[in-house]
Amino acid sequence: MDKTINARTGLKGSIRIPGDKSISHRAVMFGSLAKGDTNITGFLTGDDCMSTISCFRKLGIDIEVVGDRVTVHGKGIKGLSAPSEALDVGNSGTTIRLISGILAAQPFDCVLNGDASIRKRPMKRIIDPLSQMGADIESTNCGYAPLTIHGKKLKAIEYTMPVASAQVKSSILLASLFTEGKTVINEPVASRDHTEIMLNYFGADIKNNNGVITSAPVEELYGKDIEVPGDISSAAFFMAAGLIVPNSHIIIKNVGINPTRTGIIDAFKSMGGFVNIINERSSGGEPVADIEVKTSRLKATTLEGSIIPRMIDEIPVFAVAALCAEGTTVVRNAEELKVKESNRIATMSEELGKLGVKIEETDDGMIIEGGQKIKSGTVYSHLDHRVAMSCAVAALVGNGTTTITDADCVGISFPDFYEKLESL
Ligand code: S3P
């Protein structure tokens, strides 16, 4: 599907965004391993999280979906059964990396596969630590999916994370539930901690002492009620739009503001953006708030170090906002962008180039000259949901009508993104 987006002014109104993708995946996975029912509300029914549901159904778990309400009839920590066919993770890196930690410890074998993008995303980062734990994971494609996992008895390890990746950390933590002894993970730069928060809520014993994370095996996890907050990574498109589209004022309701995810708020504030956090509250151990944004004169900034994992998925749309700022913005230490659903340094630079603006690619980030005038044109999503939505935000400040080709990939994380945009 192609989508046309007109340049706009005066985006006004209040919106709710879909549930957090990271939390939705985890609620299904942990609910499947727990004893009793897990009732999830605000679940993100985007394609990625539906891939997680489909995998756990094939592993013998009964999961009901009605709108954004999901009930997982968990069968306990030892309740999964051998699937009769390969598990298809679709486009979802979170599904394949987290589920590998679980499957490595099961008393059966299984095959994991996904789409063309998944088959290009690095899996060695989970194969290495899981193998140290005794896992037997075969990659017929040199460190990429498809993966064949032969279930084994695992042992606890001590592991230092070479990259800040919540997916890798979570994969090890899930495997650690099935070992004897305590697993220790040294995490020099913090990544999102939804796994630690939610697994503890289900009855696990995970502690984080200044970046040293310890996890003890569990006898059992217990089903819980989970209210999934709105996804700050989805809110980011509306934050950026509200800041750069003239005469805008938007309130985004019910957004998860876990401090491991709020780099985008800090970045926009440091650029002089009007970003107001209101109505702060807590839900299931996760902080939640409404976010108010108004059109602002942005100044350039530098992003590097520990803020990068706190906003890794938001950097594509941040780059669009930086194009509208005064001065030169530099993004460093963000090489992880190259191994997302697309190489987001390359794809953003290529597509924004088609709108008449230049983003300079560097080895670990980008240099963005502010004050460039974005034009309208035709851009390609590269089948990457966040590239499509970032281009849509750029299109709002173009000089006419922009067409995004293969625009329906937004269904991965934000199925009604275009409708929400039009509603403002
Ligand atoms: C995610 C972690 C991040 C993020 C991804 C979701 C998660 O990936 O980019 O969209 O749910 O754990 P890495 O942990 O690999 O950086």
Short mmCIF file of C-alpha atoms and ligand atoms in Angstrom, two decimals, residues 21-22 26 94 97 125 164-167 192 312-313 336 340 386, ligand 1:
data_model
loop_
_atom_site.label_atom_id
_atom_site.label_comp_id
_atom_site.label_asym_id
_atom_site.label_seq_id
_atom_site.Cartn_x
_atom_site.Cartn_y
_atom_site.Cartn_z
CA LYS A 21 5.50 -3.38 22.10
CA SER A 22 8.23 -4.54 24.49
CA ARG A 26 6.82 -9.99 27.51
CA THR A 94 12.24 -9.32 20.20
CA ARG A 97 15.83 -13.35 20.67
CA ARG A 125 24.75 -12.01 20.18
CA ALA A 164 23.63 -2.58 25.40
CA SER A 165 20.76 -4.81 24.29
CA ALA A 166 17.64 -5.56 26.28
CA GLN A 167 16.88 -8.39 23.89
CA ARG A 192 15.31 -1.22 29.01
CA ILE A 312 17.46 3.78 20.18
CA ASP A 313 14.12 3.24 18.39
CA GLU A 336 23.07 -0.53 16.75
CA LYS A 340 17.44 -2.90 13.30
CA ARG A 386 9.80 3.26 12.06
C1 S3P B 1 13.58 -4.23 22.50
C2 S3P B 1 14.86 -3.82 22.67
C3 S3P B 1 15.57 -2.98 21.70
C4 S3P B 1 14.62 -2.28 20.75
C5 S3P B 1 13.57 -3.19 20.23
C6 S3P B 1 12.76 -3.81 21.35
C7 S3P B 1 12.99 -5.12 23.52
O1 S3P B 1 16.45 -3.80 20.96
O2 S3P B 1 15.33 -1.71 19.68
O3 S3P B 1 12.68 -2.46 19.39
O4 S3P B 1 11.75 -5.27 23.56
O5 S3P B 1 13.75 -5.69 24.33
P1 S3P B 1 17.92 -4.19 21.54
O6 S3P B 1 17.69 -4.68 22.87
O7 S3P B 1 18.48 -5.23 20.65
O8 S3P B 1 18.68 -2.90 21.47
#
